[in-house]
Tab-separated table of C-alpha atoms and ligand atoms in Angstrom:
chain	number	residue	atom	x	y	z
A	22	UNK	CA	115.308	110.634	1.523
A	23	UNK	CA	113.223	108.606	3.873
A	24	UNK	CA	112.826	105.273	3.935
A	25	UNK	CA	109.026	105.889	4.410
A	26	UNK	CA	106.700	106.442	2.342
A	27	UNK	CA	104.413	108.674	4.464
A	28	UNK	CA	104.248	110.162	7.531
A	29	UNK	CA	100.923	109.369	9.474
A	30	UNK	CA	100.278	110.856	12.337
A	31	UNK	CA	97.770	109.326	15.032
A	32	UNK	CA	96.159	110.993	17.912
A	33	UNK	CA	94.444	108.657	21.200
A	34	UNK	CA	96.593	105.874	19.621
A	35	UNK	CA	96.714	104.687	23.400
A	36	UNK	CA	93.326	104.182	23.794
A	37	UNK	CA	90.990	101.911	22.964
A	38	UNK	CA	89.893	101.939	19.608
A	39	UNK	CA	93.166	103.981	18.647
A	40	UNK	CA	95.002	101.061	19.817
A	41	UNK	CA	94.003	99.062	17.401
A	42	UNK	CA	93.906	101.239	14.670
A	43	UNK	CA	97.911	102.315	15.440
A	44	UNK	CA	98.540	98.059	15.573
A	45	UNK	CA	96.630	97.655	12.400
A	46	UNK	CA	98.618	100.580	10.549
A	47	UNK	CA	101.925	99.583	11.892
A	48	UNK	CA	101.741	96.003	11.222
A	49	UNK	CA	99.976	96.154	8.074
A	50	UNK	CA	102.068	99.142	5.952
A	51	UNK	CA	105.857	98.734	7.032
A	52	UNK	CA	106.548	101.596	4.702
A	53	UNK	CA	104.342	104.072	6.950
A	54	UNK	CA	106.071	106.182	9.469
A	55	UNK	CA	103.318	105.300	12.467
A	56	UNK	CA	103.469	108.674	14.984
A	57	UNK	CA	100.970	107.952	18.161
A	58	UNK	CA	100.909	111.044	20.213
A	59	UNK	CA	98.212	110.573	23.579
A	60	UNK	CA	98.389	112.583	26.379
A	61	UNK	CA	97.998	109.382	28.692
A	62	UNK	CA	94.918	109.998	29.945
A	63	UNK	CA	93.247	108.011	32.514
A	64	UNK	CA	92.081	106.039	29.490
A	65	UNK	CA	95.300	106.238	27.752
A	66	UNK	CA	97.858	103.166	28.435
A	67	UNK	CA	101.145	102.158	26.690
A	68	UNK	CA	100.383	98.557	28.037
A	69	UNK	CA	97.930	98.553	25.101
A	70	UNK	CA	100.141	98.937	22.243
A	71	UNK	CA	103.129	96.966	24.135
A	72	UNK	CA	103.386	94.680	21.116
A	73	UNK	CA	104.437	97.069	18.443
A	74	UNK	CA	106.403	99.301	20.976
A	75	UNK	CA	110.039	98.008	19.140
A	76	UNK	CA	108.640	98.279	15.325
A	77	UNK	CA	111.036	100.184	13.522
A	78	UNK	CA	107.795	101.897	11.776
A	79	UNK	CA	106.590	103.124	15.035
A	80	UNK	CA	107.256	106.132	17.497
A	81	UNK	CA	105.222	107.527	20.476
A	82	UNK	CA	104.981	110.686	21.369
A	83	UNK	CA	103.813	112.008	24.506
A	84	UNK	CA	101.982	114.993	24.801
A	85	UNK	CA	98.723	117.175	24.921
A	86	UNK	CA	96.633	118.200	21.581
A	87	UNK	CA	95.382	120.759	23.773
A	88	UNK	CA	99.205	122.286	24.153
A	89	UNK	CA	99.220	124.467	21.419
A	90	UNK	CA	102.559	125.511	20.902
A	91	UNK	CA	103.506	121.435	21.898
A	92	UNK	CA	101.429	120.902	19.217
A	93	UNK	CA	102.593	123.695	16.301
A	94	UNK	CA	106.496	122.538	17.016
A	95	UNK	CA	105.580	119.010	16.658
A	96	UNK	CA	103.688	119.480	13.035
A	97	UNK	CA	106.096	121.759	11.771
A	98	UNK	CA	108.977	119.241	12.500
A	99	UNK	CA	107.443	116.171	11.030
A	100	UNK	CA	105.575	117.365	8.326
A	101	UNK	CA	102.526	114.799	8.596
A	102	UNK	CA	101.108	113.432	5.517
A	103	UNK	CA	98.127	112.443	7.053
A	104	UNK	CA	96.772	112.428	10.673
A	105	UNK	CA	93.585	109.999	11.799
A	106	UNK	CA	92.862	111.939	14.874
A	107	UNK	CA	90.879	109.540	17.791
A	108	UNK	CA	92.239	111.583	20.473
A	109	UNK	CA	89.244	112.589	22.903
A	110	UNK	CA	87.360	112.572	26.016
A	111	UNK	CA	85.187	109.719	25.508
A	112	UNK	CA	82.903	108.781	28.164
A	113	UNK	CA	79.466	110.200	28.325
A	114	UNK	CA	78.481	110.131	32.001
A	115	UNK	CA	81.781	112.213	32.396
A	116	UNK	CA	80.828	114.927	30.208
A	117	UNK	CA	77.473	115.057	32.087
A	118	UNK	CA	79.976	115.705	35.148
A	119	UNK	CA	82.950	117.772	34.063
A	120	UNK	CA	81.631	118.977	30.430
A	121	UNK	CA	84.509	121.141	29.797
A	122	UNK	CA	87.596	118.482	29.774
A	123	UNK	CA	85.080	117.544	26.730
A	124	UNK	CA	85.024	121.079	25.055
A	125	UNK	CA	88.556	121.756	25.821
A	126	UNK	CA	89.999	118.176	24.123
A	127	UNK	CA	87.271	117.533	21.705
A	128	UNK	CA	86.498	120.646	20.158
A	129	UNK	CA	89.716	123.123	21.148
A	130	UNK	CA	92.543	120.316	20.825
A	131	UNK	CA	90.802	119.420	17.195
A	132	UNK	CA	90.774	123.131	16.265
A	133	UNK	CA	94.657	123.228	17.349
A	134	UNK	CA	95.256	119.976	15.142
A	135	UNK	CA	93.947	121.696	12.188
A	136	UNK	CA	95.173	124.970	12.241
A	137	UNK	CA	98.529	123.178	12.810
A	138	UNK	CA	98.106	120.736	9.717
A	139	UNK	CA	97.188	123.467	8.140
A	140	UNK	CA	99.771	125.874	8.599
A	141	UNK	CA	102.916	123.136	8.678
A	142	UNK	CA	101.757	122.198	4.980
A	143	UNK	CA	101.838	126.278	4.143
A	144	UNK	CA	98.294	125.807	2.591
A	145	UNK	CA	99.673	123.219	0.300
A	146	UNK	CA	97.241	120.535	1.005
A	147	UNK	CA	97.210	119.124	-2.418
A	148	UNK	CA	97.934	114.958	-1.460
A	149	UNK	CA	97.253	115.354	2.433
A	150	UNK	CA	94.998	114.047	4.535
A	151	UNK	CA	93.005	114.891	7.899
A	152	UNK	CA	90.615	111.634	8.679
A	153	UNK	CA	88.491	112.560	11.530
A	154	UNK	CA	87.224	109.960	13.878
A	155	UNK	CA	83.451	110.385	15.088
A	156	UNK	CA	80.886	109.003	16.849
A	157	UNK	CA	76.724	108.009	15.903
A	158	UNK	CA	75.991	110.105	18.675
A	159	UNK	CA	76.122	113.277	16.646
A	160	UNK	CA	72.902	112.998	15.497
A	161	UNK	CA	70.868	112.638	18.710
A	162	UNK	CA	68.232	109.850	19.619
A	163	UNK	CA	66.181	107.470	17.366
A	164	UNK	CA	62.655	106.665	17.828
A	165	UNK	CA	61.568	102.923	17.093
A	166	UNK	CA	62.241	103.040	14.007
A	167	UNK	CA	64.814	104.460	11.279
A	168	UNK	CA	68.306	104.965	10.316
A	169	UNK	CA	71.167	107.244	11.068
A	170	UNK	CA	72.232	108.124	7.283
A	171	UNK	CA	75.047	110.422	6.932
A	172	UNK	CA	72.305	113.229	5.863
A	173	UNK	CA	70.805	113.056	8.849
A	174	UNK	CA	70.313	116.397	10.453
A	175	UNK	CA	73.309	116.801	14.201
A	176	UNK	CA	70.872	116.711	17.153
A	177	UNK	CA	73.481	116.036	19.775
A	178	UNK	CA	72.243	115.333	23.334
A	179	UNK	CA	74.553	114.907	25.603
A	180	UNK	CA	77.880	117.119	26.128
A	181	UNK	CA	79.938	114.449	24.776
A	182	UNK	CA	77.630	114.422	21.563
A	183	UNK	CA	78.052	117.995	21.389
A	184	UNK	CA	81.588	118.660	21.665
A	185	UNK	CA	82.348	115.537	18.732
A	186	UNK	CA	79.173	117.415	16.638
A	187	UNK	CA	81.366	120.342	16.815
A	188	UNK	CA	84.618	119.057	16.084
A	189	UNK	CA	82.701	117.750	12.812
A	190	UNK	CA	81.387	121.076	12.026
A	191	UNK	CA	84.926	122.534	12.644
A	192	UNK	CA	86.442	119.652	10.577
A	193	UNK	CA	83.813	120.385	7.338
A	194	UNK	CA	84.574	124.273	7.810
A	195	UNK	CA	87.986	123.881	7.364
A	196	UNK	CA	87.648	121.789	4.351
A	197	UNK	CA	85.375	124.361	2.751
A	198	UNK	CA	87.268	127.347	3.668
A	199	UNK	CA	90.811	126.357	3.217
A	200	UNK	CA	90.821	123.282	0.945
A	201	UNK	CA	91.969	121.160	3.805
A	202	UNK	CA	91.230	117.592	2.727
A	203	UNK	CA	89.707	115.558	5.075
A	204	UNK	CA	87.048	112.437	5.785
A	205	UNK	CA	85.060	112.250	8.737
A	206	UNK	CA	83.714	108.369	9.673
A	207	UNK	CA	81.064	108.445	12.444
A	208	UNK	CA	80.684	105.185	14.084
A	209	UNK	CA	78.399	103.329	16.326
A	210	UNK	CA	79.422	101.925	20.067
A	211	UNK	CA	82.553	99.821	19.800
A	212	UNK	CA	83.202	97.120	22.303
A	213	UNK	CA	86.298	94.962	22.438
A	214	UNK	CA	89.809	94.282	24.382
A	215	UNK	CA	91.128	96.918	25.704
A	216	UNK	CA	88.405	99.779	26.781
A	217	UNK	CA	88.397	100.962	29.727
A	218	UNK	CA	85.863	99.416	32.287
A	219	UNK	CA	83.634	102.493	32.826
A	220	UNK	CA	81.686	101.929	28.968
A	221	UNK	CA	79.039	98.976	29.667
A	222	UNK	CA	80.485	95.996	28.665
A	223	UNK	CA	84.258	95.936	30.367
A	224	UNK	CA	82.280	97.684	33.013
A	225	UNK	CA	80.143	94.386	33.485
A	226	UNK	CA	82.411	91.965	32.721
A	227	UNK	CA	84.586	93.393	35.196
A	228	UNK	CA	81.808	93.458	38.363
A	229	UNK	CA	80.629	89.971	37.202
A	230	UNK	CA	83.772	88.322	38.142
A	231	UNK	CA	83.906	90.400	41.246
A	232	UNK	CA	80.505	89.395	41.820
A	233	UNK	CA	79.756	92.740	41.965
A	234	UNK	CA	76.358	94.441	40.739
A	235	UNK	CA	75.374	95.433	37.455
A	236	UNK	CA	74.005	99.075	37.176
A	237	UNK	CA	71.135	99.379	34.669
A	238	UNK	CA	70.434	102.852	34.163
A	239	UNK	CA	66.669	103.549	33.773
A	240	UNK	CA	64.522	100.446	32.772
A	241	UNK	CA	67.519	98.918	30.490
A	242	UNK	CA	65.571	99.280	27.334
A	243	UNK	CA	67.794	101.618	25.087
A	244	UNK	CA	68.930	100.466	22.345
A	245	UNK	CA	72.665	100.906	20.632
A	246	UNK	CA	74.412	99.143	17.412
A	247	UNK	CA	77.498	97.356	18.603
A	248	UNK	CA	80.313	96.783	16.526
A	249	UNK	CA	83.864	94.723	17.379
A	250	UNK	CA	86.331	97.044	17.707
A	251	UNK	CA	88.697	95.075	15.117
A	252	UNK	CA	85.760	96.136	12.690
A	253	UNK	CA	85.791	99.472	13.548
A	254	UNK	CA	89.556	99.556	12.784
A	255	UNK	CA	89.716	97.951	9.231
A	256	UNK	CA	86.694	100.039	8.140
A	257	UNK	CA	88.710	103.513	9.054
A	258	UNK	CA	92.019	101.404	6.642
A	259	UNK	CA	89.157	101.068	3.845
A	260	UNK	CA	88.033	104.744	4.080
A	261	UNK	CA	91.656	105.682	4.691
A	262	UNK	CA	92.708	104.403	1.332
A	263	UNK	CA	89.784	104.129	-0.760
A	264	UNK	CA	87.367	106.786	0.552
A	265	UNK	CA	86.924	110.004	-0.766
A	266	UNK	CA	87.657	113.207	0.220
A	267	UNK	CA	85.215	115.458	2.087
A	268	UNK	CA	82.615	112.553	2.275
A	269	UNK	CA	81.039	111.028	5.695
A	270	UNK	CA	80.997	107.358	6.016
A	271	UNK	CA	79.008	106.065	8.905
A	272	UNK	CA	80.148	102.647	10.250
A	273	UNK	CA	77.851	100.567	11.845
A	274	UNK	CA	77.726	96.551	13.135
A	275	UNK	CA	74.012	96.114	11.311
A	276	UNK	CA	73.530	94.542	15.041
A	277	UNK	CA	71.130	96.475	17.090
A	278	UNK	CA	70.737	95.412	21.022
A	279	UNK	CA	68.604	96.512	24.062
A	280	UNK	CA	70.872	96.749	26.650
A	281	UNK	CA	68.854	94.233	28.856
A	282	UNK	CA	69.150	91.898	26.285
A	283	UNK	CA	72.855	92.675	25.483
A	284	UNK	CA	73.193	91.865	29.227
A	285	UNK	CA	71.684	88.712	29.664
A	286	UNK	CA	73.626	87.545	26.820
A	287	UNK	CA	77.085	88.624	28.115
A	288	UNK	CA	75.311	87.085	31.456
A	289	UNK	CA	74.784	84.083	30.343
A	290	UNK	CA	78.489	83.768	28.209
A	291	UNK	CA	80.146	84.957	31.760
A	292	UNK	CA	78.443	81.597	33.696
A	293	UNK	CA	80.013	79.467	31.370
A	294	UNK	CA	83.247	80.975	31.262
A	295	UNK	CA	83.114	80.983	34.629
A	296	UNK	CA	81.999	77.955	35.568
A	297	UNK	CA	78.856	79.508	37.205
A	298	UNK	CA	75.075	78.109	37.828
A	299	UNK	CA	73.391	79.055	35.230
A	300	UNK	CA	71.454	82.499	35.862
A	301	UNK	CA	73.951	83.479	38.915
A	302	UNK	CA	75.162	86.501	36.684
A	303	UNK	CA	71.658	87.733	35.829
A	304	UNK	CA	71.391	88.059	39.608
A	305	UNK	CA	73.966	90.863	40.343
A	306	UNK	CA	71.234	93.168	37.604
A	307	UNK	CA	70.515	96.268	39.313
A	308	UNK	CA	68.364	98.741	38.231
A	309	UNK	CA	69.790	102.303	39.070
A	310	UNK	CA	69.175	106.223	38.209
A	311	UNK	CA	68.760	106.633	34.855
A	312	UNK	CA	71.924	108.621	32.854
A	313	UNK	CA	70.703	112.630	32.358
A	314	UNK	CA	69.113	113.156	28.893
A	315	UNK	CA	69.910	109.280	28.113
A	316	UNK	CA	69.415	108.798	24.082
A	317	UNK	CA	66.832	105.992	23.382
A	318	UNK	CA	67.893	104.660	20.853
A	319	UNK	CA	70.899	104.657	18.284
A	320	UNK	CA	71.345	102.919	14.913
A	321	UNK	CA	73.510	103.408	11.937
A	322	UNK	CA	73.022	102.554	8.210
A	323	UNK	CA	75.857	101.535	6.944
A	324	UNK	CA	74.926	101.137	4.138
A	325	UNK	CA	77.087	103.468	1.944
A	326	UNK	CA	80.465	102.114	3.792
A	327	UNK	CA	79.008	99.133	2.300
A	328	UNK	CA	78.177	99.788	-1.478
A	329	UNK	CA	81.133	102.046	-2.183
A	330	UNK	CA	84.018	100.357	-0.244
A	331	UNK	CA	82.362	96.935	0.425
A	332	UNK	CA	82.924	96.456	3.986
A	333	UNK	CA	81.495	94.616	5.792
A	334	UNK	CA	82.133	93.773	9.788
A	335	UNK	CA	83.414	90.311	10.100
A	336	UNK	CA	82.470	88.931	13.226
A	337	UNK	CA	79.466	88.533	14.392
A	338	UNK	CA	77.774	90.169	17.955
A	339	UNK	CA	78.051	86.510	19.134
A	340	UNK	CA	82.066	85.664	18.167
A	341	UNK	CA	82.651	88.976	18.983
A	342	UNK	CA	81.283	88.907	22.425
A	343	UNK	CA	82.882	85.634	23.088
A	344	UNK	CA	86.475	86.946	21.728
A	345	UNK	CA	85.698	89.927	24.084
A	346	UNK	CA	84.975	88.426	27.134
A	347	UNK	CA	87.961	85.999	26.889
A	348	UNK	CA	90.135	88.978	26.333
A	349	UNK	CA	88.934	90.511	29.740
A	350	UNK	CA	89.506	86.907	31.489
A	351	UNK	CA	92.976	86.537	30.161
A	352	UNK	CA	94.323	89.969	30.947
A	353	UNK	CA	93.831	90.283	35.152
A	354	UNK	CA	97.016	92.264	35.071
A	355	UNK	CA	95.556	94.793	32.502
A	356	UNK	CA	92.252	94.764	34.135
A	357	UNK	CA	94.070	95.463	37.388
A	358	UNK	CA	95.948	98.263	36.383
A	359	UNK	CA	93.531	99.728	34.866
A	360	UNK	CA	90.886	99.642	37.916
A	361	UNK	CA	93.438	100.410	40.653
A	362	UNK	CA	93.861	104.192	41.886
A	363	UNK	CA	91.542	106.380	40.383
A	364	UNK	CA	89.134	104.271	39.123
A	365	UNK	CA	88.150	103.452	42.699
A	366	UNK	CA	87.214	107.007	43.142
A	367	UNK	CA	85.430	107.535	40.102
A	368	UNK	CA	83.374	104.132	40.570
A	369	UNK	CA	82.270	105.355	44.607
A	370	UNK	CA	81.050	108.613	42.975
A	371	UNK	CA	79.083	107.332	40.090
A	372	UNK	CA	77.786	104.373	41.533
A	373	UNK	CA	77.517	104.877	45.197
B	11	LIG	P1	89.311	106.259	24.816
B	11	LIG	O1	88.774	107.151	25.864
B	11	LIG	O2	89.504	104.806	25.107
B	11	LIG	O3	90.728	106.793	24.319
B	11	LIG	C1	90.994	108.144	24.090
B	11	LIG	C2	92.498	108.322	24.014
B	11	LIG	O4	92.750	109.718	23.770
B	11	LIG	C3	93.225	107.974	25.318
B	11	LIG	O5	94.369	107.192	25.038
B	11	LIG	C4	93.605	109.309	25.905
B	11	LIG	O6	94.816	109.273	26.673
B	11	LIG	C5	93.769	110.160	24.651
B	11	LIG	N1	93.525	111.590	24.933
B	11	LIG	C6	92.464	112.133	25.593
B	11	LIG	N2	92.611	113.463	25.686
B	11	LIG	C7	93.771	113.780	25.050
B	11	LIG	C8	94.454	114.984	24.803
B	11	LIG	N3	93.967	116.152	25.250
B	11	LIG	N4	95.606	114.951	24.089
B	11	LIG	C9	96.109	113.783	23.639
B	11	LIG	N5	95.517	112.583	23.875
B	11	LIG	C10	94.357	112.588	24.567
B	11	LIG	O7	88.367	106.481	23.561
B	11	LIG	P2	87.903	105.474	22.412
B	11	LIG	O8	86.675	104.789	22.859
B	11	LIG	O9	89.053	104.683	21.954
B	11	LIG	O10	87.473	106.517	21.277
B	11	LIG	C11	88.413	106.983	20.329
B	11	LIG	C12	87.719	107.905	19.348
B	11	LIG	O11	86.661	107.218	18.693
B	11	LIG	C13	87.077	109.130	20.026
B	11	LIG	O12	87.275	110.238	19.175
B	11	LIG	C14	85.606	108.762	20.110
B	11	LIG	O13	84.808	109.914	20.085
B	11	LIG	C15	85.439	107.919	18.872
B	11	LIG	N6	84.374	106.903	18.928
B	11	LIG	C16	84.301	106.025	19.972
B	11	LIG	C17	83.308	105.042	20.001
B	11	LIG	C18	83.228	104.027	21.112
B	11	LIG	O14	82.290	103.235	21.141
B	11	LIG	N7	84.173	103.976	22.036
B	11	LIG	C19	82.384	104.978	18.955
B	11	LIG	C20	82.481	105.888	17.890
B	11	LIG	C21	83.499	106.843	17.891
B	12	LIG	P1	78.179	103.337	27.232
B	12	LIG	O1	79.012	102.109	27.131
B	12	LIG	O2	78.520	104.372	28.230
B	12	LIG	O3	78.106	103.950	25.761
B	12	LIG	P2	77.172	105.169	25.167
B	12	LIG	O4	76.566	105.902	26.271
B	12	LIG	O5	78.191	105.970	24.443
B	12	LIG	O6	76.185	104.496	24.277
B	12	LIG	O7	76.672	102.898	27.516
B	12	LIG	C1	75.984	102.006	26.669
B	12	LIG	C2	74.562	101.885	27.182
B	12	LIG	O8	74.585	101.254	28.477
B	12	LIG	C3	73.888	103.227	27.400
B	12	LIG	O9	72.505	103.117	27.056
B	12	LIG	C4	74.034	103.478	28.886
B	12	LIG	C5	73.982	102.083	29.474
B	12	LIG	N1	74.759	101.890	30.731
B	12	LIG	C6	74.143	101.328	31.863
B	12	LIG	O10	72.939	100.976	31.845
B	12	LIG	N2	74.893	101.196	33.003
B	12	LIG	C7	76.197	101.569	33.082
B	12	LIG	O11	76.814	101.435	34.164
B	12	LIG	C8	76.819	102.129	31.910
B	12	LIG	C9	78.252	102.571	31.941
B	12	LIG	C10	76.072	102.255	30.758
């Protein structure tokens, strides 16, 4: 008999927001086996989930959702109770460049997951559990006003968009064909420690203290609903446990931002911290190219997280921002790692 009372398995749990998801699991349920398989990705570092690396509730595996037979031996030999799957190609501007890392991990590598799930359980699903991680972006661009409700018709704009739209779909299938039980959450742009600098805000906070300038794509004035990544993570542990199966929950920070705004703010919070003239940040804005097909405008109601499960983010944009940016400033090392190599190239290529 194990000492555990469930097996959980969690995919991108080297990431960013898997990160802290996989901390929040581990440290929070000691009787949960905690299995974080990432492929290490470019986005994908161990330093992130360092702290938990000797809990005796925690393994990492390394490997490829994409590797299906990888994938089939490592179901059938652990018999997952549950898997929260974050695994993915993330980054929109890449999937306007190389679209088919997106449809191979996000759509193919979430079709091997469930067919795997499926088959290690021999159909009998009864008490499992297959919690899907999405994104707002599913269902396109807002105009000024409105909502994205969990009816809301998929209108996805962008490759990225499409490939998580269709691991949704493929997700919802399988639950109506096969009785898989799953959840699907679809949540709004996280920010936080730990993401990797090519998403807006690391991205700035980053150039800022290299003095470096600040790409604006377009004239700045789209519009997202940020949410602390912390938030993101307990709201997935509320639907986790409390939500029910088959339903959509989308998460959202109630906090809606132009980006220009959203910049001058993080601006203005990186003079201070830096001991800056005031306004010296604000001078490194530069207004670039505008993203392909960029969506105006996104913005979730949360609203049903809300009523049914009563959560509620807990920081506001302003603490949040502050904890954020004073994660960045303490972590050089991370920071360095993570912008060394690679990065280099992909920065000359986008920005350049
Ligand atoms: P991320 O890019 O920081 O992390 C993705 C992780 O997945 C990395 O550790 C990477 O190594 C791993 N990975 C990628 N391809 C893999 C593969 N083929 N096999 C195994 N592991 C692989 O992404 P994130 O921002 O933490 O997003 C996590 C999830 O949350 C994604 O599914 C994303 O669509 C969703 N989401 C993100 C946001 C956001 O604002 N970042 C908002 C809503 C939803
Ligand atoms: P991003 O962090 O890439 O998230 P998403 O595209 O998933 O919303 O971008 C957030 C917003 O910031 C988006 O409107 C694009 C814009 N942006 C810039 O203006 N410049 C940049 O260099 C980046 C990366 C993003």
């Amino acid at each position: 008999m194990s000492k555990f009372s469930k097996n959980i398995l969690i995919t991108g749990g080297a990431g960013f927001i898997g990160s802290h998801v996989v901390r929040l699991f581990v440290n929070k349920y000691p009787d949960y086996r905690i299995f974080n398989l990432d492929a290490l990705t470019y986005a994908g570092n161990l330093e992130n989930v360092k702290d938990i690396e000797q809990a005796p509730n925690y393994k990492f595996i390394k490997g490829n959702i994409n590797d299906i037979g990888f994938i089939n031996d490592l179901f059938n030999e652990n018999c997952f109770d549950a898997v929260i799957h974050l695994a993915a190609e993330s980054h929109v501007d890449r999937s306007i460049t190389n679209p088919n890392d997106f449809i191979e991990t996000n759509v193919l590598g979430t079709a091997n997951l469930l067919n795997a799930f499926k088959a290690s359980h021999k159909e009998n699903l009864g008490d499992k559990l297959f919690y899907h991680v999405s994104t707002d972006e599913v269902y396109g661009s807002l105009g000024k006003t409105g909502l994205f409700k969990e009816t809301t018709p998929y209108d996805p704009q962008s490759p990225y968009a499409a490939s998580k739209a269709s691991s949704d779909h493929l997700v919802r299938a399988y639950g109506n064909t096969y009785g898989l039980p799953f959840m699907i959450s679809n949540c709004s742009n996280n920010y936080g420690g730990n993401q990797f600098p090519e998403k807006l805000i690391p991205l700035f906070i980053n150039n800022i203290k290299h003095n470096k300038s600040l790409p604006v794509y377009g004239d700045g004035n789209y519009t997202r609903d940020w949410l602390y990544v912390l938030d993101h993570a307990l709201a997935i542990d509320e639907i986790f446990h409390k939500g029910t199966i088959g339903e959509t929950y989308n998460i959202g920070g109630f906090n809606e931002w132009t980006n220009l705004n959203l910049i001058k703010l993080l601006c203005e919070l990186m003079d201070k911290k830096l001991n800056r003239a005031k306004g010296s940040s604000e001078q490194l804005i530069t207004y670039v190219k505008d993203r392909a097909g960029h969506d105006r405008r996104y913005a979730i109601d949360a609203g049903k997280l809300n009523r049914e499960l009563g959560w509620m983010p807990s920081v506001t944009f302003e603490e949040g921002l502050e904890k954020t940016v004073d994660w960045y400033l303490s972590n050089d090392e991370w920071l360095e790692h993570m912008t060394t190599g690679t990065y280099q190239e992909y920065y000359k290529k986008m920005y350049n």
